[in-house]
């Protein structure tokens, strides 16, 4: 028996539920639009409710988008803040069977066909214009395979991935803030022989790593600077002149005990103007096959300055006032406050000792890792060993360092347990608003129902709008969000439906053009030797082709264009027993290539719930035996 998708009863039911669904989202959009006019951009009722509880009522929208790294899951996740609801996952350095990331041709083009699919993402950062988030891109590093990826914020898909040559393990990643994000700054962490071709493996004293600048638009590596020591975290200033990185291994050791020997390691400052001038003047070398200019920034170079700071420093965070940056001591209970307004003097000969830029070096507690800011002159530093967030006053810390008797520590809040990064709403921009702080705790221990030996982490939401920090919410997260960034929703303009001319599937469209196919209407099969290209459309609940014939051993490319124009009606394509599945969202084209290696009837079906007849949205690949 055939079910008629145009059956009146069925379609009436679907129309009804769509209308209800669209009706409610339209109301929300309306409410949001009204809110925009009221003193900034928040929904007044949401703001009141969330300030009190951190909760967002069902049907209400969050005030902030949070971008979380997925650590060694390799992805990026979007959380709503303050609800801490997980809104979306963006596969980056991993495979995803729901969306087909790592499986579809479009994603393989981004990943490169030979790319590793295990990643270790740490630091998601949004592009800037004039020190403010511009809603365009989010960049993220992959420590595991020395890559940097870019996510387009209109479609929330990864659109470029760059492997950085000559180095190993990209860790710290921050962006140029001013005048705009021209460069993505990426620290390579591990020291290796240069060149690393097997020659000098035992000569540890010659191991070096590099600071890397990637062009944010082309995603090509613009230049690399060789440094002394290794590189951990980095940040940039609000003048656009400097970037700076912590180094925990100034010893140049390869064993842990060696890396802990010195009482002070350093922060290395990169002079962007001078580096650009040196590149222009041809003062660089090439290493191996890479065409990237490699410059010498080791001690004594005019491109860099080395500021000694205690001990195995980790976090490097610029305050929103543009005046100070904080290096967290990790193995020292101190943080070092650097005066960015004195950084010119590191390069013009006015300072005999680079420590002259240290504005304060004060004790906070055990294991300081990362610092966040509220835009009101306060800093919030995670204390890994003490399992606390310490709130401190930057100006008072400077006075205390100068010998005045002032208490710069305002509050210590226990968190559960052992925080790594923390992040405030808009806190890494000149628009820091001091509303919420998220503490990314590395251990959850007893905070959640036990789920076996492997534990979730615990991201805790803290209200910092008042004088006192108040814990609002525990949020379990799977391995391992090192870091997050939180951006006000007024900065974001994601698409709800794909545009037909999106460059994300331009190559697929070019292939169709060559085959004389119009993706928006054709349901056709093109054969070229043993390569078969199957083009079809989809409209809920039908594939344009309910069957197609191939021969065993054919290489089959299935390209599907989703003609639905209704928000949220995504289809899927899964070929049973072939490891093939993918997402096709409204107005998207997606394609996948596989070998039809099994004879007989092979069913395919839609695996994204799209319609009352979603189960029936299927078809047969008929494979003639070889
Ligand atoms: Cu885990 Cu930013 Cu990679 Cu600190 S890093 S904790
Ligand atoms: Cu189409 Cu489910
Ligand atoms: Ca050290």
XYZ file of C-alpha atoms and ligand atoms in Angstrom:
635
model
C 0.000 0.000 0.000
C 1.253 3.423 -0.875
C 0.757 6.376 1.420
C -0.008 9.521 -0.401
C 2.047 12.349 1.084
C -0.562 14.731 -0.205
C -3.211 12.928 1.775
C -5.411 15.634 3.216
C -5.497 14.366 6.768
C -1.725 14.020 7.014
C -0.894 17.348 5.504
C -3.509 19.154 7.555
C -1.944 17.736 10.710
C 1.502 18.835 9.620
C 0.289 22.261 8.604
C -1.347 22.679 11.989
C 1.731 21.785 13.969
C 3.937 23.964 11.760
C 1.594 26.893 12.242
C 1.721 26.472 15.994
C 5.480 26.150 15.919
C 6.003 29.132 13.671
C 3.495 31.119 15.683
C 5.402 30.698 18.912
C 8.793 31.491 17.414
C 7.352 34.570 15.710
C 6.137 35.790 19.082
C 9.620 35.350 20.525
C 11.242 37.143 17.637
C 8.799 39.972 18.186
C 9.595 40.141 21.859
C 13.305 40.160 21.116
C 12.844 42.959 18.614
C 10.987 45.036 21.207
C 13.745 44.406 23.712
C 16.384 45.772 21.388
C 15.003 49.255 21.770
C 15.087 49.196 25.555
C 18.362 50.418 27.003
C 20.664 48.199 24.983
C 19.490 44.882 23.780
C 18.038 42.657 26.426
C 14.594 41.401 27.050
C 13.658 43.147 30.246
C 11.718 40.206 31.781
C 14.501 37.742 30.946
C 17.071 40.030 32.449
C 15.135 40.322 35.687
C 14.491 36.613 35.932
C 18.022 35.632 35.062
C 19.746 38.079 37.369
C 17.841 36.549 40.233
C 18.263 32.883 39.393
C 20.430 32.292 36.355
C 17.487 30.413 34.887
C 15.710 31.207 31.657
C 12.064 30.171 31.510
C 10.891 27.688 28.860
C 10.324 29.506 25.600
C 12.518 32.430 26.587
C 15.786 33.072 24.840
C 19.190 33.510 26.404
C 20.919 36.855 26.503
C 24.303 35.487 25.416
C 25.780 32.937 23.078
C 28.613 31.015 24.691
C 31.149 29.268 22.472
C 32.720 26.361 24.303
C 35.674 24.354 23.091
C 35.187 20.594 23.117
C 38.778 19.755 24.072
C 39.789 16.328 22.811
C 36.269 15.775 21.460
C 37.575 18.184 18.827
C 34.387 20.210 18.443
C 32.929 23.563 19.431
C 29.656 23.794 21.343
C 27.238 26.654 21.608
C 25.634 27.160 25.013
C 22.995 29.686 25.919
C 24.032 31.898 28.837
C 22.702 32.230 31.514
C 20.596 29.085 31.044
C 23.698 26.996 30.194
C 21.502 25.032 27.790
C 23.517 23.371 25.036
C 22.156 24.873 21.805
C 24.341 23.350 19.117
C 27.497 21.397 18.408
C 29.815 22.422 15.622
C 32.056 19.573 14.509
C 35.533 20.851 13.672
C 38.413 18.404 14.195
C 36.157 15.359 14.662
C 33.646 13.234 12.770
C 29.951 13.721 13.386
C 27.460 11.112 12.216
C 24.530 13.476 12.685
C 25.735 16.186 10.328
C 28.079 14.049 8.242
C 31.128 16.120 9.179
C 34.155 14.138 8.013
C 31.860 12.084 5.751
C 30.443 14.555 3.215
C 32.462 15.929 0.321
C 31.907 19.500 1.510
C 33.388 18.769 4.944
C 36.261 16.726 3.469
C 37.153 19.693 1.318
C 37.491 21.792 4.491
C 39.294 19.067 6.429
C 41.546 17.982 3.574
C 41.022 14.391 2.529
C 43.934 13.025 4.531
C 43.336 15.062 7.666
C 43.316 13.375 11.047
C 39.904 13.387 12.642
C 41.070 13.491 16.226
C 41.457 16.992 17.493
C 42.101 18.791 20.759
C 40.404 22.158 20.654
C 41.192 24.643 23.423
C 40.565 28.300 22.707
C 37.539 29.511 20.722
C 37.750 33.228 19.919
C 35.491 35.540 17.956
C 36.783 38.032 15.396
C 37.021 41.690 16.406
C 36.453 45.069 14.838
C 37.696 47.994 16.942
C 38.115 45.907 20.073
C 34.529 44.613 19.877
C 33.150 41.259 18.731
C 31.910 41.527 15.148
C 29.938 38.272 14.917
C 31.768 37.105 11.814
C 34.056 34.196 12.694
C 35.083 32.005 15.584
C 38.612 30.608 15.417
C 39.802 27.561 17.333
C 43.113 25.748 17.735
C 43.852 22.025 17.527
C 46.704 21.118 19.817
C 46.644 17.461 18.723
C 47.422 18.067 15.041
C 48.837 21.620 14.969
C 45.864 23.174 13.209
C 43.733 26.313 13.379
C 40.133 26.293 12.172
C 37.641 29.001 11.349
C 33.902 28.769 11.904
C 31.555 31.004 9.928
C 29.048 32.456 12.386
C 26.288 32.909 9.780
C 25.962 29.158 9.121
C 27.843 27.928 12.207
C 29.992 25.577 10.140
C 33.752 25.243 9.932
C 34.838 26.692 6.596
C 38.658 26.643 6.742
C 41.311 24.600 8.480
C 45.012 25.409 8.298
C 47.851 23.146 9.364
C 50.721 25.253 10.676
C 54.075 24.064 9.286
C 57.453 23.773 11.065
C 55.953 23.464 14.562
C 54.142 21.033 16.864
C 50.986 21.517 18.965
C 49.175 24.835 18.559
C 48.009 25.767 22.056
C 47.430 29.436 22.912
C 45.180 31.216 20.437
C 44.017 34.832 20.549
C 43.092 37.390 17.952
C 44.256 40.825 17.010
C 41.604 43.106 18.540
C 42.452 46.460 16.944
C 41.853 47.875 14.358
C 40.341 44.522 13.362
C 41.284 40.856 13.363
C 43.860 40.798 10.625
C 45.870 38.101 12.397
C 45.041 35.002 14.379
C 47.902 34.589 16.853
C 48.714 30.957 17.513
C 51.320 29.664 19.963
C 53.130 26.465 19.110
C 53.862 24.789 22.433
C 56.381 21.980 21.882
C 60.050 22.688 21.242
C 61.579 20.656 18.398
C 64.785 20.677 16.328
C 64.660 23.213 13.462
C 64.541 21.772 10.877
C 63.002 18.620 12.345
C 64.240 16.068 9.825
C 65.984 13.642 12.169
C 69.305 15.484 12.202
C 69.633 16.972 15.679
C 67.347 14.877 17.837
C 69.820 14.535 20.715
C 70.866 18.179 20.686
C 68.115 19.397 23.031
C 69.706 22.825 23.473
C 68.847 23.547 19.841
C 65.127 22.782 20.142
C 62.927 25.798 19.366
C 59.287 26.631 18.829
C 57.529 29.501 17.028
C 54.864 32.149 17.427
C 52.549 32.064 14.416
C 50.354 34.676 12.753
C 47.602 33.452 10.438
C 45.785 35.785 8.060
C 42.183 35.712 9.316
C 40.658 36.066 5.836
C 42.843 33.781 3.703
C 43.735 31.497 6.640
C 47.277 31.275 5.296
C 50.179 31.475 7.723
C 51.513 35.024 7.316
C 54.700 34.618 9.332
C 56.388 32.628 12.088
C 58.757 33.897 14.758
C 61.292 31.578 16.421
C 61.504 32.097 20.176
C 63.491 30.950 23.167
C 61.589 28.692 25.541
C 58.204 27.252 24.730
C 54.851 29.042 24.361
C 51.688 28.475 26.379
C 48.893 31.076 26.243
C 48.761 34.436 24.504
C 46.730 37.590 24.096
C 46.889 40.887 22.203
C 46.554 44.505 23.259
C 44.024 47.209 22.327
C 46.470 49.238 20.246
C 47.078 46.533 17.654
C 50.842 46.844 18.207
C 51.620 43.931 20.478
C 50.882 40.312 21.168
C 52.373 38.460 24.132
C 52.717 34.874 25.260
C 53.522 33.048 28.441
C 56.351 30.533 28.476
C 56.563 27.835 31.168
C 59.658 26.149 29.806
C 62.310 28.854 29.624
C 64.636 26.058 30.712
C 64.216 24.413 27.296
C 63.848 21.076 29.068
C 62.265 17.937 27.729
C 61.503 16.426 31.141
C 59.047 17.795 33.682
C 61.692 18.224 36.366
C 63.790 20.361 34.001
C 60.785 22.537 33.117
C 60.300 23.406 36.812
C 63.899 24.353 37.592
C 63.818 28.140 37.177
C 62.066 30.446 39.630
C 61.135 32.679 36.738
C 60.167 31.899 33.179
C 58.951 34.702 30.932
C 56.362 36.517 28.886
C 57.581 37.172 25.368
C 56.258 40.311 23.654
C 55.946 40.432 19.870
C 56.280 43.771 18.105
C 53.836 43.393 15.211
C 54.966 46.492 13.265
C 58.597 45.452 13.406
C 57.793 41.891 12.400
C 55.783 43.119 9.405
C 58.620 45.453 8.427
C 61.159 42.628 8.683
C 58.981 40.426 6.455
C 58.770 43.273 3.917
C 62.520 43.769 4.040
C 63.077 40.075 3.351
C 64.763 39.396 6.710
C 63.493 35.841 6.946
C 64.220 32.276 5.944
C 62.086 29.414 4.655
C 62.149 26.043 6.358
C 61.511 22.814 4.482
C 58.863 23.041 1.780
C 56.851 25.701 3.589
C 56.667 29.071 1.860
C 56.079 30.883 5.168
C 58.517 33.626 6.225
C 60.311 32.455 9.380
C 61.918 35.210 11.482
C 64.360 35.100 14.365
C 62.773 36.337 17.590
C 65.127 34.694 20.052
C 66.658 36.748 22.875
C 68.436 39.843 21.585
C 66.194 40.153 18.524
C 64.630 43.562 17.908
C 61.321 41.853 17.139
C 60.689 40.594 20.661
C 61.180 41.388 24.342
C 61.386 38.889 27.181
C 59.867 39.844 30.552
C 60.857 37.499 33.410
C 57.819 36.386 35.458
C 57.324 33.650 38.065
C 56.989 30.462 37.651
C 55.695 28.288 34.822
C 53.121 31.000 34.034
C 49.958 29.886 32.239
C 47.075 32.299 31.500
C 47.705 35.565 29.635
C 44.738 37.935 29.707
C 44.302 41.536 28.617
C 41.984 43.708 30.705
C 39.162 45.496 28.861
C 40.564 48.917 29.865
C 43.457 48.248 27.482
C 45.963 49.260 30.134
C 46.904 45.981 31.793
C 47.507 42.341 30.998
C 47.749 39.630 33.615
C 50.058 36.609 33.538
C 49.022 33.925 36.031
C 51.838 32.229 37.940
C 50.593 28.624 38.143
C 53.519 27.302 40.202
C 53.820 30.640 41.962
C 50.881 31.921 44.044
C 51.201 35.255 42.272
C 49.903 37.002 39.202
C 52.008 39.527 37.309
C 50.246 42.684 36.080
C 51.942 44.153 33.006
C 51.479 47.812 32.085
C 50.742 47.787 28.361
C 51.224 51.552 28.149
C 54.918 50.972 28.858
C 55.412 48.333 26.184
C 56.836 50.883 23.700
C 59.702 51.339 26.153
C 60.616 47.665 25.807
C 61.657 48.461 22.238
C 62.939 52.065 22.253
C 65.825 51.539 24.632
C 64.254 53.512 27.502
C 64.070 50.490 29.805
C 67.260 48.862 30.974
C 65.284 46.067 32.636
C 62.180 44.610 30.956
C 60.767 44.087 34.465
C 60.147 47.851 34.327
C 56.755 47.122 32.727
C 55.607 45.110 35.752
C 52.901 47.174 37.483
C 52.199 44.630 40.179
C 53.110 41.131 41.239
C 50.805 40.069 44.016
C 49.832 36.928 45.836
C 46.344 35.524 45.208
C 46.427 31.876 46.261
C 47.596 28.504 45.021
C 47.660 27.583 41.347
C 46.502 30.750 39.537
C 45.657 29.773 35.936
C 43.434 32.264 34.115
C 42.000 35.726 34.703
C 38.738 37.316 33.579
C 37.488 40.915 33.956
C 34.219 42.717 34.644
C 34.984 46.116 33.120
C 34.732 47.767 36.543
C 38.387 47.377 37.469
C 38.061 43.942 39.038
C 39.802 40.770 37.992
C 38.738 37.170 38.640
C 41.473 34.567 38.729
C 41.026 30.811 38.921
C 43.022 29.067 41.639
C 43.392 25.478 40.520
C 44.903 24.062 43.692
C 42.796 26.095 46.133
C 39.689 25.304 44.024
C 38.551 28.910 44.178
C 37.854 31.992 42.142
C 39.533 35.020 43.653
C 38.096 38.447 42.923
C 40.651 41.212 43.217
C 40.938 44.937 42.506
C 43.622 45.746 39.929
C 44.325 49.313 41.095
C 44.552 48.246 44.719
C 46.902 45.409 43.749
C 49.182 47.967 42.099
C 49.104 50.142 45.230
C 49.867 47.156 47.434
C 52.788 46.254 45.177
C 54.072 49.808 45.606
C 54.040 49.277 49.370
C 50.703 50.771 50.438
C 48.718 48.888 53.032
C 45.584 48.043 51.061
C 43.627 44.849 50.761
C 43.328 44.077 47.071
C 41.548 40.734 47.518
C 37.796 41.312 47.575
C 36.393 37.776 47.782
C 37.286 34.131 47.392
C 34.531 31.807 46.195
C 34.798 28.028 46.407
C 34.110 26.293 43.108
C 33.591 22.572 42.489
C 36.313 21.586 41.682
C 39.725 22.758 40.416
C 38.980 25.487 37.871
C 41.061 25.983 34.718
C 39.733 28.762 32.525
C 37.082 31.251 33.505
C 35.312 33.741 31.320
C 33.098 36.772 31.869
C 30.332 38.014 29.596
C 31.988 40.116 26.852
C 35.041 40.167 29.158
C 37.718 39.963 26.463
C 36.414 43.026 24.657
C 36.192 46.728 25.348
C 32.500 46.096 26.057
C 32.989 43.903 29.142
C 29.627 44.093 30.961
C 30.409 42.325 34.230
C 27.214 40.256 34.487
C 28.200 36.619 34.552
C 31.332 34.593 35.089
C 31.710 30.965 34.050
C 34.216 28.840 35.937
C 35.286 25.798 33.935
C 36.026 23.255 36.622
C 38.158 20.292 35.632
C 36.626 17.886 38.136
C 32.990 17.324 39.099
C 33.534 14.487 41.616
C 30.286 14.334 43.635
C 28.288 17.106 41.947
C 26.287 14.885 39.589
C 24.757 11.396 39.491
C 27.638 8.963 38.944
C 27.912 7.642 35.382
C 30.847 5.251 35.662
C 34.526 5.990 36.242
C 34.655 8.708 33.604
C 33.278 11.951 35.007
C 31.873 15.047 33.386
C 33.490 18.383 34.047
C 31.554 21.107 35.819
C 30.985 24.530 34.315
C 29.659 26.796 37.023
C 27.741 29.976 36.351
C 28.440 32.814 38.764
C 26.583 36.099 39.101
C 29.146 38.919 39.310
C 26.769 41.849 38.772
C 26.751 42.769 42.474
C 29.498 43.287 45.034
C 29.649 39.579 45.767
C 30.099 36.628 43.463
C 27.150 34.248 43.732
C 27.103 30.687 42.414
C 23.978 30.189 40.270
C 24.262 26.944 38.382
C 26.216 23.709 37.862
C 26.510 22.511 34.284
C 28.057 19.149 33.396
C 30.119 19.111 30.195
C 31.751 16.230 28.369
C 35.479 16.179 27.649
C 36.979 18.740 27.793
C 35.971 22.350 27.435
C 39.216 24.098 28.240
C 37.783 27.442 27.546
C 34.810 29.418 26.327
C 33.916 32.910 25.167
C 30.609 34.637 25.784
C 29.112 37.103 23.347
C 25.945 39.170 23.624
C 23.262 37.974 21.235
C 22.974 41.434 19.667
C 26.313 40.704 17.933
C 25.063 37.592 16.176
C 23.095 37.209 12.963
C 22.967 33.516 12.115
C 21.012 32.433 9.036
C 17.902 30.310 9.478
C 17.901 28.950 5.938
C 20.851 28.424 3.593
C 21.426 30.780 0.705
C 21.556 28.940 -2.601
C 24.809 30.652 -3.596
C 26.659 29.755 -0.384
C 30.366 29.094 -1.036
C 30.183 26.158 1.398
C 28.810 23.957 -1.416
C 30.275 25.873 -4.382
C 32.482 22.935 -5.461
C 29.494 20.622 -5.482
C 27.572 23.140 -7.578
C 30.521 23.382 -9.991
C 30.468 19.589 -10.382
C 26.720 19.710 -11.117
C 27.235 22.506 -13.653
C 29.778 20.343 -15.474
C 27.225 17.533 -15.558
C 24.590 19.920 -16.932
C 22.529 19.537 -13.775
C 20.297 22.159 -12.178
C 20.486 21.253 -8.510
C 17.191 22.936 -7.655
C 15.103 20.792 -9.997
C 16.921 17.817 -11.484
C 16.640 14.205 -10.358
C 19.141 12.494 -12.633
C 21.907 9.965 -12.807
C 25.159 10.657 -14.659
C 27.520 7.782 -15.397
C 31.174 8.222 -16.318
C 32.970 4.873 -16.427
C 32.544 3.359 -12.970
C 31.779 6.745 -11.432
C 28.075 7.372 -10.930
C 26.726 10.730 -9.848
C 23.190 10.699 -8.469
C 21.489 14.077 -8.192
C 18.213 14.460 -6.356
C 16.083 16.966 -4.548
C 14.183 16.502 -1.318
C 10.893 17.916 -0.129
C 9.338 16.521 3.033
C 8.615 13.603 3.009
C 10.095 12.650 -0.364
C 13.432 12.122 -1.947
C 13.413 13.153 -5.613
C 14.563 9.623 -6.458
C 13.037 6.649 -4.670
C 15.354 4.281 -6.511
C 18.494 4.307 -8.620
C 20.553 1.550 -10.258
C 24.321 1.100 -10.069
C 26.790 -1.737 -10.630
C 28.716 -3.415 -7.833
C 32.052 -1.636 -7.437
C 30.812 1.701 -8.752
C 31.975 4.829 -6.973
C 28.698 6.573 -6.207
C 28.312 10.269 -5.381
C 24.891 11.195 -4.045
C 24.122 14.911 -4.139
C 20.931 16.112 -2.518
C 19.404 19.561 -2.578
C 16.796 20.249 0.082
C 14.102 22.364 -1.545
C 12.175 22.900 1.668
C 12.053 26.545 2.655
C 10.508 26.130 6.090
C 12.793 26.886 9.020
C 13.959 23.789 10.882
C 12.911 21.202 8.255
C 16.235 19.437 7.851
C 16.464 16.148 5.986
C 19.134 13.519 6.243
C 20.535 10.891 3.931
C 21.722 7.584 5.337
C 22.723 4.647 3.146
C 22.253 1.562 5.336
C 25.395 -0.546 5.871
C 27.667 1.908 4.041
C 28.841 4.284 6.799
C 27.127 7.132 4.991
C 24.982 9.796 6.630
C 24.581 13.530 6.329
C 22.482 16.567 7.109
C 20.710 18.567 4.406
C 19.156 21.667 5.970
C 16.611 23.888 4.189
C 18.009 25.117 0.862
C 21.313 23.302 1.432
C 23.081 21.045 -1.033
C 25.153 18.214 0.434
C 26.980 15.336 -1.188
C 28.699 12.131 -0.195
C 30.829 9.645 -2.121
C 31.082 5.915 -1.382
C 31.648 2.590 -3.126
C 28.618 0.416 -3.835
C 30.437 -2.749 -2.823
C 27.429 -4.887 -1.857
C 25.097 -6.366 -4.473
C 21.325 -6.343 -4.138
C 18.830 -3.975 -2.597
C 20.392 -1.271 -0.416
C 17.938 1.031 1.316
C 18.563 4.650 2.085
C 16.476 6.757 4.410
C 16.091 10.232 5.858
C 17.646 10.323 9.330
C 16.624 13.815 10.477
C 13.036 13.895 11.701
C 11.238 16.057 9.170
C 7.599 15.095 8.799
C 4.839 12.790 10.036
C 5.948 10.507 7.182
C 9.632 10.818 8.037
C 9.911 7.033 8.549
C 8.596 6.515 5.031
C 11.080 8.943 3.488
C 13.342 6.315 1.949
C 14.484 4.749 -1.312
C 16.435 1.841 -2.802
C 19.830 1.642 -4.403
C 19.663 -1.414 -6.681
C 23.138 -2.835 -7.107
C 23.704 -5.266 -9.998
C 26.309 -7.861 -9.017
C 29.673 -7.560 -10.756
Cu 43.598 24.107 29.453
Cu 43.808 27.459 27.921
Cu 44.716 24.854 26.876
Cu 44.469 26.706 30.692
S 44.525 25.762 28.745
S 43.421 25.362 31.936
Cu 13.220 13.942 5.626
Cu 13.217 12.937 7.714
Ca 59.714 26.708 34.022
